Amino acid sequence: MIRIGLKTGAREVRISSSAEFHLMEKTPEAPRWRVDGEVRIRIEPGSAPTPAAYQVQVASLSNPDRAAELGARLERDFGAPVAVYLNEAMGTHQVRIGSFADREEARDLLGQLASAGYPDAFLTRAEAREESGGARPGVELFLSGPDQLSQPSRAGFFITPSSGSDFLSVDGKPYRGALDIIPDSGGRMTVVNQLGLEEYLFGVVPAEMNPATYPEPAALAAQAVAARTYALKNMGRYRSQGFDLTNDTRTQVYNGVNGEREITNDIVRGTAGIAIYYEDELIDAMFMSTCGGRTEDASLVYGSSPVPYLKSVVCAVESGTGEGELVLEGHHGLEEPFLADDGNLANRNLELARLLGIGPSGPNARSPGYFAAPATPGETREWVRAAALIVHGAPPENPPRGVDPTTRGGFILYAAEVLFGPGTLSRRISTGDTEYYMANIKDGDRVPESLRRVLSYLMQQGLWRPNADNSVRPEDRLRRGDALSLLLRWTEAARPGTLRQGVFAELRRGDGDDSVIAIRSGNRTHEFRLAPEPALFRIDQGQATPIHSIRLIGSEKITFRVGPSDRIDFLEIELSPSGASSDRHSPAATWQTDATRSEVAAKLRPLTGDIGTFLDLEPHRTGESGRVVEIRAVGSRKSVLLNGYKVRNALGLKDTLFTLGRTFGADGQVERFTFNGRGYGHGIGLCQTGAYGMARAGRSYEDILRTYYTGVDIRKAY
């Protein structure tokens, strides 16, 4: 059995069930009630906390606001009462947590604080306080329910369902097993869920690793075994408060029956009793969301003794082997590069224009020489007509007259009027903006008035760029390639759904032309057949490069077109910015956050103490993964070295795997910090997203666990 703290410091709680349930006061020979309905248990007015002998002091701060902030954070994170006392002699505010009758009870909380980044916390005698007039010592609960059921109690209540298939609900949320209602020493009550360990894991595994997001059985099995091991190893961690583990991220997230999923329940059953050992001892199976490509040595994160199975390991099965990679092949009608008049490679636009039916598709349209030749009046009008069919679903009724579409300026006016509407673009930009943009082009003062506003708007929207020499030259003859490249960009802008987007999930080779690509969009994965010779491009910083093959491992961004035959005939693929690490599937694989110097100073003050005016942060030492394990806070009076993990918690960063950028003010002082990071969590042990990536590459749950926990044995614990 395991006992999970669902609520601490509660004043009132509602208990119900879909069927009858049993309830009894926790006193000798107490009657057992059969209840059909809801009972409410509350703190009896006039109750007083049991006098405490010991508390844990976390900090002594001169600033009362900072002390209050720290107290609120401690109460939120640890679920224990916090008090702030003024030491008048020293002029400081002492932040203390907990309320314990003896030293042994307090030691558990002391250990939890040290693990969470408060190693300087210490045990102290509780402040003596006078009881309010008439208050009774000890906490009294009062229970009320149907059929005039009422019962006061100083001992608490124990509640069980009438059968193993029924659930008890706490404030409307159902749980398996029994409930234990305990008066605490702080004048409130604690609600504990007592149930079997395997049933507990039903509510843990999907809460820690959502099977809808990570639907790989091997990854979920690794999480189940790690969660079971963690629970066995940490049993009794919160014994002083009447339970073993919490239901939140302080230990393991547990969501009860509502969080259960059939797939994870089956996986828990399939791994029942299996745990992880190192030299015949259960390991502390720590895990986190995303490691950022490599986990960290536990001793460096916490500044503690080395743990042999919690070492820094690379989170990638593909490194150096090519394993898990899939090769996608493409074909190009235009093999040689063609540069548009603005100096950018135009092959992508020319090939997509051909596929959309805007440009020519014959054998002549396969060489740079064809596209470098001047466009004819008939060609330009036909191409604009084809684009209008895509954008508007109909050809232009009254195409512009008196405009020569074979000149650069004439084509822009002609095509813009057909695709965007007569005079539309000129009305969308002010005279001031027009003058601003034209003043920054070499021959802007020689551009005809009818063209100036159109060009300025297109330039503002990123739909047109001047020539490579920063000129317009509106009277120059227009090349075929420039006309088609520009027309394609405008077609995509006027009809955004021309291409679709998603994330690469899988590639399956079939016989002949039956290859299938799976592309994920949001929470759904769709399968598409591939054309025999799709046009294939790699995106690098916005530039599309034609390629003949690309190696994929999953999570790459894909932009694609489904052609008339319901096959993908055009793909643009952006390589994963997280590289080949197995946790690249996580949204926290890379992240960025900013904070002003004053914001950082305020959040770090409980750690730095009085160092004068806070000036800068300087990473001092990094671990094997690149995580910042020590960071220097620089002040006008002195500098102090801080534990990186404590700084991460204080600043609310996702991880300590970051590089630090700075923005300086006019006075030369740091004005703002930018944290460019990877990963989410403490960086120790099993990487949940990495486990998913390894499972996708074919690794078993045992392989996954042995990757993250070095030198361990995996076997039955019971």
XYZ file of C-alpha atoms in Angstrom, residues 45-458:
414
model
C -14.565 26.686 14.938
C -12.544 27.267 18.101
C -9.946 24.613 17.303
C -6.341 25.599 17.890
C -3.134 24.171 16.438
C -1.180 21.744 18.566
C 1.725 23.683 20.094
C 4.837 23.021 18.017
C 8.279 22.406 19.444
C 10.275 22.693 16.211
C 10.257 24.523 12.883
C 12.696 24.722 9.957
C 14.223 28.132 9.277
C 14.912 28.663 5.571
C 16.181 32.253 5.477
C 16.655 35.457 7.443
C 16.024 38.527 5.279
C 16.189 42.244 5.929
C 13.451 43.092 3.416
C 9.956 42.153 4.690
C 8.505 41.973 1.156
C 11.160 39.485 0.064
C 10.511 37.425 3.179
C 6.785 37.364 2.407
C 7.470 36.331 -1.206
C 9.723 33.494 -0.085
C 7.147 32.372 2.462
C 4.400 32.231 -0.150
C 6.630 30.226 -2.474
C 7.551 27.747 0.255
C 3.936 27.263 1.279
C 2.964 26.663 -2.349
C 5.830 24.271 -3.087
C 5.822 22.251 0.140
C 2.227 22.472 1.354
C 3.296 23.204 4.928
C 2.427 26.250 7.078
C 4.943 29.108 6.891
C 5.501 31.855 9.444
C 7.648 34.998 9.222
C 9.013 36.322 12.542
C 10.645 39.690 13.130
C 13.967 39.543 14.966
C 13.967 43.043 16.423
C 17.534 42.806 17.709
C 18.921 41.974 14.255
C 16.324 43.818 12.188
C 15.685 40.702 10.072
C 12.663 38.640 9.109
C 13.022 34.917 9.736
C 11.158 32.664 7.293
C 10.199 29.385 8.974
C 8.226 26.425 7.664
C 6.469 23.487 9.310
C 5.240 22.758 12.790
C 6.604 19.641 14.499
C 6.312 18.041 17.900
C 9.766 16.441 17.776
C 13.049 16.572 15.879
C 12.540 13.374 13.874
C 9.378 14.701 12.251
C 11.182 17.884 11.235
C 14.162 16.073 9.691
C 12.066 14.813 6.761
C 11.179 18.351 5.721
C 14.782 19.447 6.206
C 15.880 16.828 3.669
C 13.215 17.876 1.186
C 14.302 21.503 1.430
C 17.941 20.588 0.831
C 17.004 18.565 -2.272
C 14.931 21.463 -3.596
C 17.803 23.937 -3.391
C 17.670 25.185 0.209
C 20.739 23.482 1.723
C 21.214 26.205 4.349
C 17.885 25.504 6.069
C 18.230 24.413 9.694
C 16.148 23.147 12.601
C 15.084 25.613 15.274
C 12.833 25.793 18.321
C 9.369 27.136 17.550
C 8.421 30.608 18.710
C 6.348 30.568 21.889
C 2.968 32.185 21.242
C 0.032 32.825 23.484
C -3.130 30.955 22.637
C -6.166 33.063 21.782
C -8.725 33.242 24.554
C -10.820 30.155 25.021
C -9.290 28.142 22.188
C -9.058 24.409 22.850
C -5.687 22.731 22.303
C -5.669 20.365 19.347
C -7.706 20.397 16.146
C -11.257 19.153 16.071
C -12.946 18.040 12.879
C -16.681 18.029 12.332
C -18.361 15.655 9.873
C -21.888 16.100 8.531
C -23.770 13.985 6.024
C -27.118 12.563 4.907
C -29.715 11.202 7.315
C -28.646 13.695 10.006
C -25.208 12.128 10.235
C -22.897 14.296 12.357
C -19.729 13.507 14.254
C -16.978 15.611 15.838
C -13.506 14.089 16.047
C -9.976 14.915 17.158
C -8.651 11.648 15.704
C -9.893 11.977 12.114
C -11.841 9.654 9.835
C -11.101 6.657 7.614
C -13.327 6.134 4.558
C -13.538 3.093 2.253
C -15.627 2.273 -0.849
C -18.217 -0.490 -0.568
C -16.443 -2.550 -3.260
C -13.154 -2.592 -5.142
C -14.844 -1.381 -8.322
C -16.200 1.799 -6.705
C -14.332 5.063 -6.277
C -14.324 7.750 -3.619
C -14.373 11.377 -4.739
C -12.603 14.265 -3.026
C -14.279 17.551 -3.925
C -15.674 15.837 -7.027
C -12.429 14.163 -8.177
C -12.528 10.320 -8.018
C -9.775 8.113 -6.585
C -9.210 4.404 -6.144
C -8.704 2.965 -2.673
C -9.476 4.532 0.713
C -9.272 8.036 2.194
C -7.709 9.037 5.502
C -8.665 12.416 6.970
C -6.050 13.611 9.476
C -6.068 16.702 11.726
C -2.654 18.356 11.405
C -0.555 20.288 13.899
C -1.151 23.558 12.057
C -4.861 23.773 12.797
C -6.003 22.326 9.457
C -6.442 18.833 8.023
C -4.679 16.545 5.580
C -6.475 14.319 3.046
C -4.628 11.100 2.206
C -5.434 8.549 -0.513
C -4.416 5.034 0.564
C -4.287 2.464 -2.241
C -2.241 -0.272 -3.879
C 1.010 0.760 -5.536
C 0.006 -0.551 -8.978
C -3.339 1.265 -8.783
C -1.470 4.415 -7.797
C 0.658 4.082 -10.949
C -2.520 4.002 -13.068
C -2.924 7.677 -12.168
C 0.776 8.577 -12.333
C 2.055 7.305 -15.688
C -0.366 9.227 -17.976
C 0.008 12.329 -15.803
C 3.787 12.249 -16.181
C 3.835 11.120 -19.836
C 0.631 11.810 -21.759
C 0.020 8.837 -24.096
C -1.840 11.080 -26.537
C 1.341 13.100 -27.034
C 3.838 10.249 -26.634
C 2.032 7.136 -27.959
C 5.006 4.764 -27.812
C 4.512 1.698 -25.551
C 8.243 1.289 -24.834
C 8.530 4.889 -23.625
C 5.424 4.551 -21.463
C 6.738 1.277 -20.022
C 10.046 2.966 -19.151
C 8.078 5.699 -17.381
C 5.986 3.116 -15.511
C 9.051 1.249 -14.225
C 10.812 4.491 -13.288
C 7.700 5.754 -11.471
C 7.324 2.461 -9.579
C 10.986 2.540 -8.575
C 10.730 6.150 -7.459
C 7.694 5.366 -5.312
C 9.348 2.350 -3.677
C 12.570 4.242 -3.015
C 10.845 7.317 -1.582
C 8.179 5.560 0.469
C 7.726 7.471 3.722
C 9.309 10.675 2.460
C 6.475 12.733 3.973
C 5.897 10.453 6.946
C 5.833 13.405 9.333
C 2.725 14.695 7.555
C 0.953 11.334 7.504
C 1.641 10.155 3.954
C 4.383 8.820 1.663
C 4.348 11.041 -1.430
C 2.580 14.145 -2.709
C 0.346 14.222 -5.774
C 2.320 16.958 -7.553
C 5.753 17.694 -9.022
C 7.420 17.661 -5.613
C 7.397 13.875 -6.043
C 5.245 12.446 -8.861
C 2.121 13.909 -10.436
C -0.912 11.747 -9.593
C -4.317 12.588 -11.066
C -6.437 9.730 -9.759
C -9.094 7.978 -11.824
C -9.787 10.947 -14.113
C -6.203 10.853 -15.335
C -6.138 7.137 -16.143
C -5.902 5.853 -19.724
C -6.482 2.287 -20.907
C -3.143 2.083 -22.738
C -1.128 3.127 -19.680
C -3.158 0.916 -17.324
C -2.283 -2.051 -19.568
C 1.380 -1.041 -19.564
C 1.435 -0.768 -15.764
C -0.089 -4.256 -15.542
C 2.420 -5.561 -18.085
C 5.381 -4.306 -16.038
C 3.840 -5.074 -12.631
C 6.388 -5.308 -9.849
C 9.393 -4.462 -12.049
C 11.856 -1.938 -10.595
C 15.406 -0.658 -11.135
C 18.341 -1.579 -8.898
C 21.976 -0.632 -8.538
C 24.072 -3.106 -6.566
C 20.895 -4.669 -5.101
C 19.539 -1.324 -3.883
C 16.560 0.485 -5.379
C 17.734 3.530 -7.291
C 16.396 7.041 -6.906
C 14.751 6.984 -10.344
C 14.717 10.690 -11.064
C 13.180 11.847 -14.324
C 12.348 15.107 -16.083
C 10.496 16.333 -19.149
C 13.287 17.309 -21.545
C 17.066 17.071 -21.124
C 18.099 19.282 -24.043
C 20.222 16.600 -25.707
C 22.243 15.406 -22.716
C 21.475 14.691 -19.070
C 23.632 15.973 -16.207
C 25.547 14.373 -13.375
C 23.347 14.609 -10.262
C 26.265 15.602 -8.054
C 26.897 18.716 -10.157
C 23.270 19.846 -10.141
C 22.787 19.542 -6.382
C 26.388 19.948 -5.233
C 26.158 16.546 -3.543
C 28.102 13.292 -3.482
C 28.325 11.417 -6.822
C 25.530 8.971 -7.637
C 26.960 6.182 -9.832
C 23.801 5.601 -11.865
C 22.872 9.289 -12.340
C 25.663 10.314 -14.689
C 25.638 12.627 -17.695
C 24.582 10.677 -20.815
C 23.861 11.623 -24.421
C 20.156 11.552 -25.240
C 20.362 10.165 -28.789
C 20.300 6.708 -30.305
C 21.151 8.003 -33.752
C 24.572 9.510 -32.968
C 27.162 8.185 -35.389
C 25.090 5.232 -36.572
C 22.447 6.631 -38.879
C 19.992 4.417 -37.021
C 16.449 5.708 -37.029
C 17.082 7.859 -40.111
C 14.858 7.753 -43.195
C 15.910 9.025 -46.596
C 13.431 10.987 -48.699
C 14.339 11.484 -52.350
C 13.285 14.249 -54.713
C 13.571 15.396 -58.323
C 13.878 18.768 -60.038
C 12.772 19.971 -63.445
C 15.208 22.869 -63.198
C 18.516 21.341 -62.172
C 20.767 24.392 -62.280
C 20.410 27.350 -59.895
C 18.612 30.453 -61.147
C 19.049 33.779 -59.350
C 16.192 36.273 -59.431
C 16.870 39.959 -60.031
C 16.917 40.587 -56.269
C 19.856 38.188 -55.916
C 17.940 35.318 -54.293
C 17.705 31.741 -55.521
C 14.398 31.391 -57.393
C 14.303 27.648 -58.167
C 11.727 26.961 -55.465
C 9.264 29.533 -56.837
C 9.788 28.450 -60.447
C 9.168 24.772 -59.717
C 6.122 25.456 -57.560
C 4.739 27.781 -60.253
C 5.057 24.908 -62.737
C 3.248 22.484 -60.424
C 0.443 24.985 -59.816
C -0.008 25.475 -63.566
C 1.125 29.092 -63.533
C 4.352 28.601 -65.483
C 5.384 26.464 -68.448
C 5.845 22.721 -68.015
C 7.410 21.735 -71.331
C 10.985 20.559 -71.895
C 12.115 24.115 -72.668
C 11.367 25.217 -69.107
C 14.248 23.214 -67.654
C 17.220 25.488 -68.185
C 18.371 28.790 -66.703
C 18.682 30.094 -70.272
C 14.942 29.853 -70.807
C 14.132 31.744 -67.623
C 16.803 34.389 -68.281
C 15.193 35.341 -71.616
C 12.686 38.262 -71.816
C 9.024 37.405 -71.309
C 6.585 38.025 -74.154
C 3.274 39.913 -73.731
C 1.296 36.713 -74.323
C 3.290 34.763 -71.740
C 2.924 37.331 -68.976
C -0.826 37.716 -69.525
C -1.333 33.937 -69.551
C 0.680 33.459 -66.376
C -1.226 36.211 -64.557
C -4.500 34.686 -65.769
C -3.485 31.285 -64.353
C -2.577 32.878 -61.017
C -5.952 34.659 -60.915
C -7.715 31.314 -61.370
C -5.953 30.016 -58.242
C -6.515 33.154 -56.167
C -10.048 34.095 -57.256
C -11.332 30.917 -58.888
C -11.970 32.813 -62.131
C -9.952 34.636 -64.809
C -9.760 38.447 -64.663
C -12.878 40.051 -66.171
C -11.288 43.367 -67.085
C -7.505 43.046 -67.166
C -5.621 46.336 -67.085
C -5.144 48.142 -70.389
C -2.441 50.528 -71.452
C 0.198 48.728 -69.363
C 3.142 46.898 -70.904
C 3.488 43.693 -68.837
C 6.885 42.903 -70.374
C 8.664 45.682 -68.459
C 9.515 45.365 -64.808
C 7.297 48.245 -63.708
C 4.475 47.388 -66.098
C 4.309 43.765 -64.968
C 4.137 44.756 -61.301
C 1.218 47.122 -61.970
C -0.573 44.603 -64.201
C -0.239 41.596 -61.892
C -0.943 43.564 -58.692
C -4.211 44.931 -60.092
C -5.393 41.475 -61.211
C -4.477 39.626 -58.004
C -5.158 42.279 -55.344
C -7.777 44.481 -57.048
C -7.578 47.817 -58.928
C -5.985 50.506 -56.771
C -6.121 48.281 -53.669
C -2.437 48.375 -52.795
C -2.124 52.129 -53.344
C -4.842 52.728 -50.750
C -3.123 50.549 -48.135
C -0.060 52.729 -47.635
C 0.333 56.360 -46.615
C 2.175 59.065 -48.517
C 4.705 59.314 -45.696
C 5.467 55.589 -45.821
C 5.765 55.746 -49.604
C 8.311 58.553 -49.404
C 10.226 56.649 -46.724
C 10.590 53.452 -48.752
C 11.302 55.162 -52.080
C 13.915 57.428 -50.485
C 15.874 54.301 -49.545
C 16.059 52.918 -53.095
C 18.816 54.114 -55.432
C 16.515 55.232 -58.250
C 13.397 55.693 -56.138
C 13.033 59.314 -57.243
C 12.714 58.160 -60.877
C 9.945 55.613 -60.253
C 6.627 56.709 -61.873
C 3.996 57.973 -59.448
C 1.569 55.204 -60.428
C 4.131 52.613 -59.341
C 5.610 54.229 -56.227
C 2.808 53.421 -53.804
C 2.361 49.866 -55.109
C 6.072 49.110 -54.763
C 6.216 50.686 -51.304
C 3.340 48.558 -50.025
C 4.785 45.369 -51.507
